[in-house]
């Protein structure tokens, strides 16, 4: 069997067989990896807590026919601070879930990897505003080629005032365009979203409580609409 090294951020894992887990990892080089950690569910596993979700790890893998087996793992970055706070863990879970939904197996995904790394790092450094997740989702949409129109009308392309948002239309729409299913927005919301879409995740502008909640709702529904699935971590935030 061939041995290779790789690295990535752990997205999730699930039990496999008696004592093993399948660990799903986003690698910058090979996209989504499904790997097996043998014996990880035994009390004295040699992996310890190193394959917990959100951990950036360096791996040595035995290549298998279907799944690669992890033989060595070392931690590159733990993002340990974000684990101390439930809201931060939920926000990280949303990022990981969205990435998991769009990443493909066997396809390099450097931009997606770097986006996730920056998002987790911002959380780890104490960013608590929901604007971080909003900005993350808008950037994720851009990485997969689905950036919503925010500075112009998604329907006619004009730089008109946009007070509605069409999920199927692909973004903000002006009042001249009859767009079925478009929702009305608070004036100024598209500009707020546009700033977040361009912002550095590590240096977000001061959140504005008039816009943050609605901005998150729009970004989330937009990504959900195009991924055709609900982001269940965000559903937890609703409750
Ligand atoms: Zn229009």
Short mmCIF file of N, CA, C and O in Angstrom, two decimals, residues 94 133-134 137-138 167 193 214-227 229-238:
data_model
loop_
_atom_site.label_atom_id
_atom_site.label_comp_id
_atom_site.label_asym_id
_atom_site.label_seq_id
_atom_site.Cartn_x
_atom_site.Cartn_y
_atom_site.Cartn_z
N UNK A 94 -21.33 25.89 11.97
CA UNK A 94 -21.99 26.39 10.75
C UNK A 94 -21.00 26.51 9.60
O UNK A 94 -21.27 26.10 8.47
N UNK A 133 -20.20 35.11 10.67
CA UNK A 133 -20.79 33.99 9.92
C UNK A 133 -21.43 34.51 8.62
O UNK A 133 -21.32 33.88 7.57
N UNK A 134 -22.06 35.68 8.70
CA UNK A 134 -22.66 36.28 7.49
C UNK A 134 -21.59 36.51 6.43
O UNK A 134 -21.75 36.12 5.27
N UNK A 137 -20.38 33.20 4.97
CA UNK A 137 -21.30 32.58 4.01
C UNK A 137 -21.28 33.32 2.66
O UNK A 137 -21.34 32.69 1.60
N UNK A 138 -21.16 34.66 2.70
CA UNK A 138 -21.10 35.43 1.45
C UNK A 138 -19.82 35.10 0.69
O UNK A 138 -19.81 34.96 -0.54
N UNK A 167 -33.94 35.22 -4.02
CA UNK A 167 -33.02 34.10 -3.80
C UNK A 167 -32.74 33.37 -5.11
O UNK A 167 -31.61 33.06 -5.44
N UNK A 193 -24.52 44.22 3.47
CA UNK A 193 -24.07 42.90 3.00
C UNK A 193 -22.84 43.03 2.10
O UNK A 193 -21.91 42.22 2.17
N UNK A 214 -30.86 40.65 10.20
CA UNK A 214 -31.46 40.49 8.88
C UNK A 214 -30.39 40.09 7.85
O UNK A 214 -30.64 39.28 6.95
N UNK A 215 -29.19 40.64 8.00
CA UNK A 215 -28.08 40.31 7.09
C UNK A 215 -27.77 38.81 7.16
O UNK A 215 -27.62 38.13 6.14
N UNK A 216 -27.72 38.29 8.39
CA UNK A 216 -27.47 36.86 8.58
C UNK A 216 -28.58 36.02 7.95
O UNK A 216 -28.33 35.02 7.27
N UNK A 217 -29.84 36.46 8.15
CA UNK A 217 -30.98 35.73 7.59
C UNK A 217 -30.90 35.65 6.07
O UNK A 217 -31.14 34.59 5.48
N UNK A 218 -30.54 36.75 5.44
CA UNK A 218 -30.47 36.78 3.97
C UNK A 218 -29.31 35.91 3.47
O UNK A 218 -29.48 35.09 2.56
N UNK A 219 -28.15 36.05 4.10
CA UNK A 219 -26.97 35.28 3.65
C UNK A 219 -27.24 33.78 3.81
O UNK A 219 -26.93 32.97 2.92
N UNK A 220 -27.84 33.44 4.93
CA UNK A 220 -28.10 32.03 5.21
C UNK A 220 -29.14 31.45 4.24
O UNK A 220 -28.94 30.38 3.66
N UNK A 221 -30.25 32.19 4.05
CA UNK A 221 -31.29 31.68 3.13
C UNK A 221 -30.75 31.58 1.72
O UNK A 221 -31.11 30.69 0.95
N UNK A 222 -29.88 32.53 1.34
CA UNK A 222 -29.31 32.51 0.00
C UNK A 222 -28.45 31.24 -0.20
O UNK A 222 -28.60 30.52 -1.19
N UNK A 223 -27.58 30.97 0.78
CA UNK A 223 -26.72 29.78 0.67
C UNK A 223 -27.57 28.51 0.72
O UNK A 223 -27.38 27.58 -0.07
N UNK A 224 -28.53 28.49 1.63
CA UNK A 224 -29.41 27.31 1.74
C UNK A 224 -30.17 27.06 0.44
O UNK A 224 -30.29 25.93 -0.02
N UNK A 225 -30.68 28.15 -0.12
CA UNK A 225 -31.45 28.02 -1.37
C UNK A 225 -30.59 27.36 -2.44
O UNK A 225 -31.02 26.45 -3.13
N UNK A 226 -29.34 27.82 -2.53
CA UNK A 226 -28.49 27.30 -3.59
C UNK A 226 -27.86 25.96 -3.24
O UNK A 226 -27.41 25.24 -4.12
N UNK A 227 -27.82 25.62 -1.98
CA UNK A 227 -27.31 24.30 -1.60
C UNK A 227 -28.44 23.30 -1.41
O UNK A 227 -28.21 22.12 -1.22
N UNK A 229 -30.29 22.72 0.99
CA UNK A 229 -30.36 22.03 2.27
C UNK A 229 -30.30 23.07 3.37
O UNK A 229 -29.79 24.16 3.18
N UNK A 230 -30.86 22.72 4.48
CA UNK A 230 -30.80 23.64 5.60
C UNK A 230 -29.48 23.48 6.33
O UNK A 230 -28.95 22.38 6.44
N UNK A 231 -28.95 24.58 6.80
CA UNK A 231 -27.76 24.49 7.62
C UNK A 231 -28.24 24.29 9.05
O UNK A 231 -28.69 25.21 9.71
N UNK A 232 -28.20 23.05 9.53
CA UNK A 232 -28.87 22.73 10.79
C UNK A 232 -28.22 23.42 11.99
O UNK A 232 -28.87 23.70 12.97
N UNK A 233 -26.93 23.73 11.90
CA UNK A 233 -26.30 24.44 13.02
C UNK A 233 -26.95 25.79 13.21
O UNK A 233 -27.10 26.28 14.31
N UNK A 234 -27.34 26.42 12.09
CA UNK A 234 -27.98 27.73 12.18
C UNK A 234 -29.38 27.60 12.75
O UNK A 234 -29.88 28.50 13.40
N UNK A 235 -30.02 26.47 12.52
CA UNK A 235 -31.34 26.25 13.08
C UNK A 235 -31.25 26.29 14.60
O UNK A 235 -32.17 26.73 15.28
N UNK A 236 -30.12 25.83 15.16
CA UNK A 236 -29.93 25.88 16.61
C UNK A 236 -29.94 27.34 17.09
O UNK A 236 -30.50 27.66 18.13
N UNK A 237 -29.34 28.22 16.29
CA UNK A 237 -29.30 29.63 16.67
C UNK A 237 -30.69 30.25 16.74
O UNK A 237 -30.91 31.21 17.45
N UNK A 238 -31.63 29.70 15.96
CA UNK A 238 -32.99 30.24 15.94
C UNK A 238 -33.74 29.95 17.24
O UNK A 238 -34.67 30.64 17.57
#
